[in-house]
mmCIF file of C-alpha atoms and ligand atoms in Angstrom:
data_model
loop_
_atom_site.group_PDB
_atom_site.id
_atom_site.type_symbol
_atom_site.label_atom_id
_atom_site.label_comp_id
_atom_site.label_asym_id
_atom_site.label_seq_id
_atom_site.Cartn_x
_atom_site.Cartn_y
_atom_site.Cartn_z
ATOM 1 C CA MET B 1 7.751 4.565 24.561
ATOM 2 C CA SER B 2 4.095 6.287 24.628
ATOM 3 C CA ALA B 3 2.425 6.673 21.128
ATOM 4 C CA ALA B 4 2.382 10.664 21.673
ATOM 5 C CA SER B 5 6.260 10.570 21.811
ATOM 6 C CA ARG B 6 6.477 8.316 18.849
ATOM 7 C CA HIS B 7 7.228 9.341 15.241
ATOM 8 C CA ARG B 8 3.625 8.805 13.386
ATOM 9 C CA VAL B 9 2.791 6.562 10.582
ATOM 10 C CA LEU B 10 0.764 6.768 7.686
ATOM 11 C CA SER B 11 -0.218 4.325 5.040
ATOM 12 C CA GLY B 12 -2.894 2.777 3.342
ATOM 13 C CA ILE B 13 -4.001 -0.088 0.701
ATOM 14 C CA GLN B 14 -6.608 -0.196 -2.431
ATOM 15 C CA PRO B 15 -9.111 -2.786 -1.222
ATOM 16 C CA THR B 16 -9.543 -3.260 -5.500
ATOM 17 C CA ALA B 17 -9.318 -7.412 -4.998
ATOM 18 C CA ASP B 18 -10.326 -10.416 -3.806
ATOM 19 C CA SER B 19 -6.652 -10.106 -2.223
ATOM 20 C CA PHE B 20 -3.493 -8.263 -2.142
ATOM 21 C CA HIS B 21 -0.303 -9.842 -3.239
ATOM 22 C CA ILE B 22 2.680 -10.874 -2.264
ATOM 23 C CA GLY B 23 4.395 -7.467 -3.892
ATOM 24 C CA ASN B 24 2.049 -5.437 -1.300
ATOM 25 C CA TYR B 25 3.085 -7.429 1.432
ATOM 26 C CA LEU B 26 6.832 -7.355 0.946
ATOM 27 C CA GLY B 27 6.623 -3.910 -0.402
ATOM 28 C CA ALA B 28 4.553 -2.629 2.331
ATOM 29 C CA LEU B 29 2.516 -4.175 4.080
ATOM 30 C CA ARG B 30 5.170 -6.264 5.916
ATOM 31 C CA GLU B 31 6.886 -2.530 6.988
ATOM 32 C CA TRP B 32 3.756 -1.731 8.906
ATOM 33 C CA VAL B 33 3.705 -4.410 10.732
ATOM 34 C CA ARG B 34 7.599 -3.999 11.830
ATOM 35 C CA MET B 35 6.479 0.053 12.734
ATOM 36 C CA GLN B 36 3.425 -0.591 14.759
ATOM 37 C CA ALA B 37 5.848 -1.437 17.217
ATOM 38 C CA THR B 38 8.403 1.655 17.201
ATOM 39 C CA HIS B 39 5.850 4.257 15.427
ATOM 40 C CA ASP B 40 2.699 5.658 16.321
ATOM 41 C CA ALA B 41 1.051 4.177 13.043
ATOM 42 C CA TYR B 42 -2.311 5.017 11.035
ATOM 43 C CA TYR B 43 -3.200 2.450 8.379
ATOM 44 C CA CYS B 44 -6.304 2.372 6.499
ATOM 45 C CA VAL B 45 -7.940 0.311 3.628
ATOM 46 C CA VAL B 46 -8.341 3.783 1.543
ATOM 47 C CA ASP B 47 -12.399 2.709 0.129
ATOM 48 C CA GLN B 48 -12.376 6.354 -1.367
ATOM 49 C CA HIS B 49 -9.747 6.121 -3.894
ATOM 50 C CA ALA B 50 -11.262 2.378 -5.194
ATOM 51 C CA ILE B 51 -14.577 3.900 -6.707
ATOM 52 C CA THR B 52 -11.951 6.500 -8.748
ATOM 53 C CA VAL B 53 -12.796 4.068 -11.677
ATOM 54 C CA ASP B 54 -16.001 2.054 -12.428
ATOM 55 C CA HIS B 55 -16.919 -0.841 -9.167
ATOM 56 C CA ASP B 56 -19.726 -2.711 -7.930
ATOM 57 C CA PRO B 57 -20.796 -1.861 -5.089
ATOM 58 C CA ALA B 58 -21.600 -5.405 -3.419
ATOM 59 C CA VAL B 59 -17.716 -6.243 -4.283
ATOM 60 C CA LEU B 60 -16.300 -2.920 -3.198
ATOM 61 C CA ARG B 61 -18.221 -4.289 0.086
ATOM 62 C CA GLU B 62 -16.919 -7.541 -0.200
ATOM 63 C CA ARG B 63 -13.233 -6.328 -0.904
ATOM 64 C CA THR B 64 -12.956 -3.770 1.638
ATOM 65 C CA LEU B 65 -14.074 -5.985 4.756
ATOM 66 C CA VAL B 66 -11.562 -9.034 2.983
ATOM 67 C CA SER B 67 -8.886 -6.194 3.136
ATOM 68 C CA PHE B 68 -9.522 -5.054 6.407
ATOM 69 C CA ALA B 69 -9.782 -8.366 7.492
ATOM 70 C CA GLN B 70 -5.767 -9.452 5.631
ATOM 71 C CA LEU B 71 -4.877 -6.141 7.587
ATOM 72 C CA LEU B 72 -4.888 -8.039 10.377
ATOM 73 C CA ALA B 73 -4.451 -11.559 9.427
ATOM 74 C CA VAL B 74 -0.602 -10.874 8.749
ATOM 75 C CA GLY B 75 0.076 -9.078 11.961
ATOM 76 C CA LEU B 76 -1.423 -5.435 12.428
ATOM 77 C CA ASP B 77 -3.055 -5.375 15.792
ATOM 78 C CA PRO B 78 -5.644 -2.865 16.767
ATOM 79 C CA ALA B 79 -4.520 -2.874 19.717
ATOM 80 C CA GLU B 80 -1.257 -1.407 19.145
ATOM 81 C CA SER B 81 -1.823 0.334 15.879
ATOM 82 C CA THR B 82 -4.935 2.589 14.534
ATOM 83 C CA ILE B 83 -6.578 0.071 12.048
ATOM 84 C CA PHE B 84 -9.346 1.974 10.149
ATOM 85 C CA VAL B 85 -11.566 2.612 6.729
ATOM 86 C CA GLN B 86 -11.346 5.806 4.776
ATOM 87 C CA SER B 87 -14.911 6.532 4.291
ATOM 88 C CA HIS B 88 -15.410 6.204 7.941
ATOM 89 C CA VAL B 89 -13.475 9.155 8.075
ATOM 90 C CA PRO B 90 -15.166 11.849 6.413
ATOM 91 C CA GLU B 91 -11.889 14.680 7.618
ATOM 92 C CA HIS B 92 -10.136 12.853 4.858
ATOM 93 C CA SER B 93 -12.054 14.310 1.972
ATOM 94 C CA GLN B 94 -12.734 17.340 3.992
ATOM 95 C CA LEU B 95 -9.178 17.804 4.003
ATOM 96 C CA ALA B 96 -8.416 16.797 -0.048
ATOM 97 C CA TRP B 97 -10.711 19.721 -1.195
ATOM 98 C CA ILE B 98 -8.638 22.198 1.022
ATOM 99 C CA MET B 99 -5.916 20.596 -0.764
ATOM 100 C CA GLU B 100 -7.069 20.757 -4.200
ATOM 101 C CA CYS B 101 -7.254 24.082 -3.951
ATOM 102 C CA GLN B 102 -3.707 24.301 -3.283
ATOM 103 C CA THR B 103 -2.862 22.326 -6.798
ATOM 104 C CA GLY B 104 -2.252 23.678 -9.903
ATOM 105 C CA PHE B 105 -4.302 21.566 -12.789
ATOM 106 C CA GLY B 106 -0.653 21.368 -14.850
ATOM 107 C CA GLU B 107 0.982 19.569 -11.606
ATOM 108 C CA ALA B 108 -2.274 17.158 -11.279
ATOM 109 C CA SER B 109 -1.962 16.251 -14.561
ATOM 110 C CA ARG B 110 1.555 15.165 -14.473
ATOM 111 C CA MET B 111 0.882 12.508 -12.355
ATOM 112 C CA THR B 112 2.208 9.198 -14.401
ATOM 113 C CA GLN B 113 -0.016 6.869 -12.801
ATOM 114 C CA PHE B 114 -3.468 9.190 -13.595
ATOM 115 C CA LYS B 115 -2.027 9.434 -16.842
ATOM 116 C CA ASP B 116 -1.317 5.256 -17.139
ATOM 117 C CA LYS B 117 -5.007 4.925 -16.399
ATOM 118 C CA SER B 118 -6.559 7.807 -17.898
ATOM 119 C CA GLN B 119 -4.168 6.547 -21.390
ATOM 120 C CA LYS B 120 -5.894 2.954 -20.983
ATOM 121 C CA GLY B 121 -9.566 4.076 -19.848
ATOM 122 C CA GLY B 122 -9.615 6.884 -22.987
ATOM 123 C CA ALA B 123 -9.955 10.831 -21.178
ATOM 124 C CA ASP B 124 -13.531 11.054 -21.476
ATOM 125 C CA ARG B 125 -14.074 7.875 -19.760
ATOM 126 C CA SER B 126 -11.779 9.091 -16.791
ATOM 127 C CA SER B 127 -13.542 10.721 -13.713
ATOM 128 C CA VAL B 128 -12.303 13.653 -11.818
ATOM 129 C CA GLY B 129 -11.915 11.451 -9.020
ATOM 130 C CA LEU B 130 -9.117 9.501 -10.595
ATOM 131 C CA PHE B 131 -7.482 13.405 -11.441
ATOM 132 C CA THR B 132 -7.691 14.481 -8.099
ATOM 133 C CA TYR B 133 -7.008 11.230 -6.779
ATOM 134 C CA PRO B 134 -3.270 11.999 -5.559
ATOM 135 C CA ILE B 135 -4.809 14.526 -3.754
ATOM 136 C CA LEU B 136 -6.989 12.617 -1.518
ATOM 137 C CA GLN B 137 -3.849 10.063 -1.108
ATOM 138 C CA ALA B 138 -1.904 13.287 0.161
ATOM 139 C CA ALA B 139 -5.053 14.398 2.663
ATOM 140 C CA ASP B 140 -4.822 10.905 4.190
ATOM 141 C CA ILE B 141 -1.070 11.588 4.747
ATOM 142 C CA LEU B 142 -1.130 15.249 6.398
ATOM 143 C CA ILE B 143 -5.066 14.499 8.131
ATOM 144 C CA TYR B 144 -2.618 12.906 10.681
ATOM 145 C CA GLN B 145 0.587 14.819 10.801
ATOM 146 C CA ALA B 146 2.213 11.383 10.010
ATOM 147 C CA ASN B 147 6.391 11.738 9.571
ATOM 148 C CA ALA B 148 6.824 8.863 7.573
ATOM 149 C CA VAL B 149 4.712 6.692 4.976
ATOM 150 C CA PRO B 150 6.356 3.006 4.274
ATOM 151 C CA VAL B 151 5.282 2.241 0.826
ATOM 152 C CA GLY B 152 6.354 0.409 -2.867
ATOM 153 C CA GLU B 153 8.371 2.162 -5.517
ATOM 154 C CA ASP B 154 5.144 3.057 -7.718
ATOM 155 C CA GLN B 155 4.147 5.622 -4.785
ATOM 156 C CA ARG B 156 6.594 8.074 -5.028
ATOM 157 C CA GLN B 157 5.515 10.745 -7.009
ATOM 158 C CA HIS B 158 2.421 10.742 -4.861
ATOM 159 C CA LEU B 159 4.591 11.189 -1.705
ATOM 160 C CA GLU B 160 6.595 13.985 -3.368
ATOM 161 C CA LEU B 161 3.143 15.810 -4.621
ATOM 162 C CA THR B 162 2.300 15.333 -0.920
ATOM 163 C CA ARG B 163 5.598 17.344 0.193
ATOM 164 C CA ASP B 164 5.119 19.812 -2.279
ATOM 165 C CA LEU B 165 1.689 20.670 -1.020
ATOM 166 C CA ALA B 166 2.316 20.526 2.522
ATOM 167 C CA GLN B 167 5.079 22.796 2.652
ATOM 168 C CA ARG B 168 2.878 25.261 -0.126
ATOM 169 C CA PHE B 169 0.366 25.038 2.325
ATOM 170 C CA ASN B 170 2.702 26.324 5.372
ATOM 171 C CA ALA B 171 4.374 28.956 3.374
ATOM 172 C CA LYS B 172 0.875 30.228 2.571
ATOM 173 C CA PHE B 173 -0.940 29.992 5.842
ATOM 174 C CA GLY B 174 1.983 28.969 8.343
ATOM 175 C CA PRO B 175 3.375 26.270 9.597
ATOM 176 C CA THR B 176 0.421 23.909 10.284
ATOM 177 C CA LEU B 177 0.769 20.284 8.688
ATOM 178 C CA THR B 178 4.061 17.894 9.070
ATOM 179 C CA VAL B 179 6.016 16.757 5.855
ATOM 180 C CA PRO B 180 6.004 13.217 5.997
ATOM 181 C CA GLU B 181 9.032 11.360 4.683
ATOM 182 C CA ALA B 182 8.737 8.636 2.146
ATOM 183 C CA MET B 183 10.255 4.891 3.438
ATOM 184 C CA ILE B 184 10.311 2.805 0.737
ATOM 185 C CA VAL B 185 12.504 -0.184 1.501
ATOM 186 C CA LYS B 186 14.670 -0.137 -1.649
ATOM 187 C CA GLU B 187 14.961 -4.273 -1.925
ATOM 188 C CA THR B 188 11.765 -5.340 -2.339
ATOM 189 C CA ALA B 189 9.525 -1.910 -3.670
ATOM 190 C CA LYS B 190 9.692 -3.134 -7.214
ATOM 191 C CA ILE B 191 8.143 -6.978 -7.214
ATOM 192 C CA VAL B 192 7.865 -8.007 -10.762
ATOM 193 C CA ASP B 193 5.658 -9.636 -12.338
ATOM 194 C CA LEU B 194 6.005 -13.810 -12.640
ATOM 195 C CA GLN B 195 4.752 -13.715 -16.416
ATOM 196 C CA ASP B 196 6.746 -10.494 -17.885
ATOM 197 C CA PRO B 197 9.389 -9.820 -14.986
ATOM 198 C CA THR B 198 9.226 -6.054 -16.984
ATOM 199 C CA ALA B 199 6.565 -4.870 -15.404
ATOM 200 C CA LYS B 200 5.811 -4.343 -11.811
ATOM 201 C CA MET B 201 3.899 -7.673 -9.755
ATOM 202 C CA SER B 202 0.193 -6.689 -10.005
ATOM 203 C CA LYS B 203 -3.548 -7.813 -9.596
ATOM 204 C CA SER B 204 -4.311 -7.085 -13.002
ATOM 205 C CA SER B 205 -2.196 -9.298 -14.409
ATOM 206 C CA ALA B 206 -3.386 -12.808 -12.417
ATOM 207 C CA PRO B 207 -1.248 -15.645 -13.420
ATOM 208 C CA GLY B 208 1.901 -13.331 -12.559
ATOM 209 C CA CYS B 209 0.741 -12.294 -9.639
ATOM 210 C CA VAL B 210 0.818 -14.368 -6.067
ATOM 211 C CA PHE B 211 -2.274 -13.480 -4.195
ATOM 212 C CA LEU B 212 -2.077 -13.919 -0.281
ATOM 213 C CA LEU B 213 -5.039 -15.814 -0.989
ATOM 214 C CA ASP B 214 -4.497 -18.063 -3.607
ATOM 215 C CA GLU B 215 -4.795 -21.965 -2.571
ATOM 216 C CA ASP B 216 -1.061 -23.245 -1.710
ATOM 217 C CA ALA B 217 -1.425 -25.475 -5.257
ATOM 218 C CA VAL B 218 -2.143 -22.448 -7.756
ATOM 219 C CA LEU B 219 0.292 -20.622 -6.655
ATOM 220 C CA THR B 220 3.518 -23.048 -6.430
ATOM 221 C CA LYS B 221 2.245 -23.180 -10.018
ATOM 222 C CA LYS B 222 2.460 -20.008 -10.684
ATOM 223 C CA ILE B 223 5.902 -19.557 -9.219
ATOM 224 C CA LYS B 224 7.010 -22.811 -10.951
ATOM 225 C CA SER B 225 6.145 -21.445 -13.840
ATOM 226 C CA ALA B 226 7.805 -18.263 -13.940
ATOM 227 C CA VAL B 227 9.564 -16.467 -16.858
ATOM 228 C CA THR B 228 13.117 -16.746 -16.350
ATOM 229 C CA ASP B 229 15.497 -16.614 -19.182
ATOM 230 C CA SER B 230 17.639 -18.764 -21.767
ATOM 231 C CA ASP B 231 20.777 -18.800 -19.532
ATOM 232 C CA ARG B 232 21.500 -21.594 -17.009
ATOM 233 C CA ASP B 233 23.122 -19.517 -13.970
ATOM 234 C CA ILE B 234 21.394 -18.204 -11.307
ATOM 235 C CA ARG B 235 22.812 -15.016 -10.196
ATOM 236 C CA PHE B 236 21.490 -11.508 -8.944
ATOM 237 C CA ASP B 237 20.744 -9.171 -12.166
ATOM 238 C CA PRO B 238 18.212 -7.567 -11.769
ATOM 239 C CA VAL B 239 18.838 -6.006 -15.583
ATOM 240 C CA ASN B 240 19.915 -9.013 -17.565
ATOM 241 C CA LYS B 241 17.807 -11.829 -15.738
ATOM 242 C CA PRO B 242 14.863 -9.806 -14.105
ATOM 243 C CA GLY B 243 12.872 -13.630 -13.692
ATOM 244 C CA VAL B 244 15.710 -14.720 -11.816
ATOM 245 C CA ALA B 245 16.406 -11.932 -9.757
ATOM 246 C CA ASN B 246 13.060 -11.564 -8.488
ATOM 247 C CA LEU B 247 12.477 -15.319 -7.120
ATOM 248 C CA LEU B 248 15.783 -14.195 -5.639
ATOM 249 C CA THR B 249 14.342 -11.289 -3.878
ATOM 250 C CA MET B 250 11.103 -13.082 -2.534
ATOM 251 C CA GLN B 251 13.127 -15.691 -1.435
ATOM 252 C CA GLN B 252 15.966 -13.618 0.440
ATOM 253 C CA ALA B 253 13.041 -10.799 1.594
ATOM 254 C CA ILE B 254 11.098 -13.618 2.896
ATOM 255 C CA THR B 255 14.006 -15.777 4.882
ATOM 256 C CA GLY B 256 16.380 -13.344 5.762
ATOM 257 C CA THR B 257 19.394 -14.933 3.650
ATOM 258 C CA SER B 258 21.717 -12.698 2.533
ATOM 259 C CA MET B 259 21.760 -12.543 -1.714
ATOM 260 C CA ALA B 260 25.500 -13.686 -1.620
ATOM 261 C CA GLU B 261 24.497 -16.844 0.393
ATOM 262 C CA LEU B 262 21.622 -17.445 -1.205
ATOM 263 C CA GLU B 263 23.695 -17.088 -5.051
ATOM 264 C CA ALA B 264 25.959 -19.887 -3.381
ATOM 265 C CA SER B 265 23.590 -22.494 -2.328
ATOM 266 C CA TYR B 266 22.152 -22.383 -5.916
ATOM 267 C CA ALA B 267 25.897 -22.503 -7.393
ATOM 268 C CA ASP B 268 25.277 -25.756 -8.854
ATOM 269 C CA ARG B 269 22.255 -26.073 -9.173
ATOM 270 C CA GLY B 270 19.242 -25.176 -11.385
ATOM 271 C CA TYR B 271 16.235 -23.120 -12.041
ATOM 272 C CA GLY B 272 14.010 -25.992 -11.214
ATOM 273 C CA ASP B 273 15.581 -26.506 -7.510
ATOM 274 C CA LEU B 274 14.829 -22.253 -7.629
ATOM 275 C CA LYS B 275 11.671 -22.117 -8.850
ATOM 276 C CA THR B 276 10.803 -25.325 -6.557
ATOM 277 C CA GLU B 277 12.266 -23.720 -3.243
ATOM 278 C CA THR B 278 10.798 -20.201 -4.028
ATOM 279 C CA ALA B 279 7.085 -22.039 -4.203
ATOM 280 C CA GLN B 280 8.083 -23.521 -0.854
ATOM 281 C CA ILE B 281 8.864 -20.478 1.457
ATOM 282 C CA ALA B 282 6.187 -18.518 -0.207
ATOM 283 C CA VAL B 283 3.636 -21.047 0.835
ATOM 284 C CA ASP B 284 4.984 -21.508 4.264
ATOM 285 C CA LEU B 285 5.058 -17.361 4.732
ATOM 286 C CA ILE B 286 0.918 -17.146 2.855
ATOM 287 C CA ALA B 287 -0.830 -20.268 4.321
ATOM 288 C CA PRO B 288 -1.256 -19.324 7.616
ATOM 289 C CA ILE B 289 -2.689 -15.869 6.580
ATOM 290 C CA ARG B 290 -4.847 -17.098 4.352
ATOM 291 C CA ARG B 291 -6.137 -19.365 7.363
ATOM 292 C CA ARG B 292 -6.598 -16.208 9.002
ATOM 293 C CA VAL B 293 -8.433 -14.555 6.906
ATOM 294 C CA VAL B 294 -10.999 -17.568 6.600
ATOM 295 C CA GLU B 295 -11.265 -17.631 10.603
ATOM 296 C CA LEU B 296 -11.989 -13.466 10.487
ATOM 297 C CA MET B 297 -14.152 -13.731 7.434
ATOM 298 C CA SER B 298 -16.656 -15.985 9.189
ATOM 299 C CA ASP B 299 -17.492 -13.008 12.023
ATOM 300 C CA LYS B 300 -17.467 -10.007 9.736
ATOM 301 C CA GLY B 301 -19.628 -8.322 12.387
ATOM 302 C CA GLU B 302 -16.289 -8.509 14.314
ATOM 303 C CA LEU B 303 -14.317 -7.044 11.414
ATOM 304 C CA ILE B 304 -16.939 -4.284 11.387
ATOM 305 C CA ASN B 305 -16.625 -3.573 15.205
ATOM 306 C CA LEU B 306 -12.815 -3.469 14.984
ATOM 307 C CA MET B 307 -13.604 -1.177 11.759
ATOM 308 C CA GLY B 308 -15.388 1.508 14.322
ATOM 309 C CA ILE B 309 -12.997 1.381 16.821
ATOM 310 C CA GLY B 310 -10.132 2.070 15.018
ATOM 311 C CA ALA B 311 -12.537 4.796 12.544
ATOM 312 C CA GLY B 312 -13.275 6.352 16.182
ATOM 313 C CA LYS B 313 -9.616 6.371 17.400
ATOM 314 C CA ALA B 314 -8.623 7.732 14.006
ATOM 315 C CA ARG B 315 -10.841 10.340 14.213
ATOM 316 C CA VAL B 316 -9.487 12.003 16.527
ATOM 317 C CA THR B 317 -6.731 13.121 15.458
ATOM 318 C CA ALA B 318 -8.008 13.659 12.000
ATOM 319 C CA GLY B 319 -10.061 16.471 13.766
ATOM 320 C CA GLU B 320 -7.708 18.269 15.197
ATOM 321 C CA THR B 321 -5.674 18.682 12.212
ATOM 322 C CA LEU B 322 -8.786 19.667 10.581
ATOM 323 C CA GLU B 323 -9.465 22.192 13.024
ATOM 324 C CA LYS B 324 -5.798 23.677 12.750
ATOM 325 C CA VAL B 325 -6.329 23.863 8.809
ATOM 326 C CA TYR B 326 -9.752 25.615 8.769
ATOM 327 C CA ASP B 327 -8.494 28.333 11.098
ATOM 328 C CA ALA B 328 -5.476 28.675 9.038
ATOM 329 C CA VAL B 329 -7.044 28.887 5.740
ATOM 330 C CA GLY B 330 -9.525 31.209 7.970
ATOM 331 C CA PHE B 331 -13.401 29.559 7.776
ATOM 332 C CA VAL B 332 -14.725 30.921 10.658
ATOM 333 C CA PRO B 333 -15.658 28.585 13.761
ATOM 334 C CA LEU B 334 -18.892 28.056 15.512
ATOM 335 C CA PRO B 335 -18.844 28.108 19.421
ATOM 336 C CA ARG B 336 -18.824 24.837 19.790
HETATM 337 P P1 TYM A 401 -1.904 0.260 -3.516
HETATM 338 O O1 TYM A 401 -3.445 0.081 -2.894
HETATM 339 O O2 TYM A 401 -1.610 -0.188 -5.404
HETATM 340 O O3 TYM A 401 -0.567 -0.900 -2.929
HETATM 341 C C1 TYM A 401 -0.152 -1.075 -1.779
HETATM 342 C C2 TYM A 401 1.047 -0.872 -1.187
HETATM 343 O O4 TYM A 401 0.949 -1.719 -2.091
HETATM 344 C C3 TYM A 401 2.238 -1.412 -2.457
HETATM 345 N N1 TYM A 401 3.034 -2.013 -3.640
HETATM 346 C C4 TYM A 401 4.083 -2.898 -4.463
HETATM 347 N N2 TYM A 401 5.558 -2.855 -3.476
HETATM 348 C C5 TYM A 401 6.270 -3.873 -4.105
HETATM 349 N N3 TYM A 401 6.057 -4.805 -5.199
HETATM 350 C C6 TYM A 401 4.550 -4.373 -5.701
HETATM 351 N N4 TYM A 401 4.955 -4.899 -7.301
HETATM 352 C C7 TYM A 401 3.830 -3.615 -5.391
HETATM 353 N N5 TYM A 401 2.608 -3.530 -5.816
HETATM 354 C C8 TYM A 401 2.263 -2.378 -4.949
HETATM 355 C C9 TYM A 401 2.384 0.226 -2.786
HETATM 356 O O5 TYM A 401 3.553 0.653 -2.998
HETATM 357 C C10 TYM A 401 1.861 0.575 -2.043
HETATM 358 O O6 TYM A 401 2.706 0.836 -0.958
HETATM 359 N N6 TYM A 401 -2.402 4.658 -3.960
HETATM 360 C C11 TYM A 401 -1.910 4.025 -2.590
HETATM 361 C C12 TYM A 401 -2.991 3.804 -1.937
HETATM 362 C C13 TYM A 401 -2.950 5.606 -1.239
HETATM 363 C C14 TYM A 401 -1.343 5.476 0.151
HETATM 364 C C15 TYM A 401 -2.394 6.574 0.734
HETATM 365 C C16 TYM A 401 -0.557 5.170 0.210
HETATM 366 C C17 TYM A 401 -3.857 6.099 -0.677
HETATM 367 N N7 TYM A 401 -3.736 6.474 -0.168
HETATM 368 C C18 TYM A 401 -1.745 7.418 1.690
HETATM 369 C C19 TYM A 401 0.020 5.650 1.225
HETATM 370 C C20 TYM A 401 -0.350 6.652 1.718
HETATM 371 C C21 TYM A 401 -2.329 2.579 -3.423
HETATM 372 O O7 TYM A 401 -2.656 2.700 -4.981
HETATM 373 O O8 TYM A 401 -1.154 1.257 -3.427
#
């Protein structure tokens, strides 16, 4: 099928850590890789979202490069997908302004991620960029007229806002923007923290987080120290046994073994075996990715070259949408 006749997909990931984690991989990135074969796929490292909180410029630059390298290392192919960095495509910010003008102040105030992050940092220390973050995210998606957006559960509310904004824009100015669907893979939509299985796995809690760039021994130790419960039986019960369920989910997601088979295989064995085997399965998945990232990072010139190719492709599509949007809102076009 040609790219033109395929459904389009867009997703993004923040370069806010030295490494992505296994929650990002199982909840989103693995789906991105699968979808590049069937969709006209756009994937970006959202560096502009990463400056909505305090950051160090040198660190951001390095993290953007290593994030891009990880996208390639997990299996995204620049020949199949359009892989790029958000700040290289200025049309995202241009559309974001227009979408900000469609967003109610109260509506933006209800975004839970903003509420969480601003509560942690204090309202006065939160930037306006943090407040408008979800609108830039909406623009990331709408600028490509994406039909589908593969993300984890934590992004659901931002996707709802994106849909609302697209519908509102179309109702006001005529059909212009595609209304996207969230694509959330239920089984892996929320990988939880190894140390606190009531929280989602996130880079901010290193001991409970399996990073794609963790050395084998480090990640083995983290999984072997995972918090479980004082029970003994191994069954998939996310409510009463979230720690055990999380390890089972990771195994199922990585190996493709069904939950029933997994439960049966652990019927007369203990948590020690479950942890050792989950750790081995995770090492087998992650070690080749880590090695590939190291290789890719040894030639930053080539990475930047690939970023340029991706941005060039992205700007063609983004430019087409922006032209339609500018026309719809009544901006006077200059002759070309
Ligand atoms: P980010 O960078 O936090 O996460 C990237 C992707 O990983 C998913 N994810 C998880 N999935 C399962 N279990 C977890 N513990 C887990 N943690 C993270 C996220 O749901 C996400 O899909 N706002 C977005 C970035 C963004 C974006 C976009 C996404 C900006 N523009 C446009 C889609 C489309 C974010 O912070 O993701």
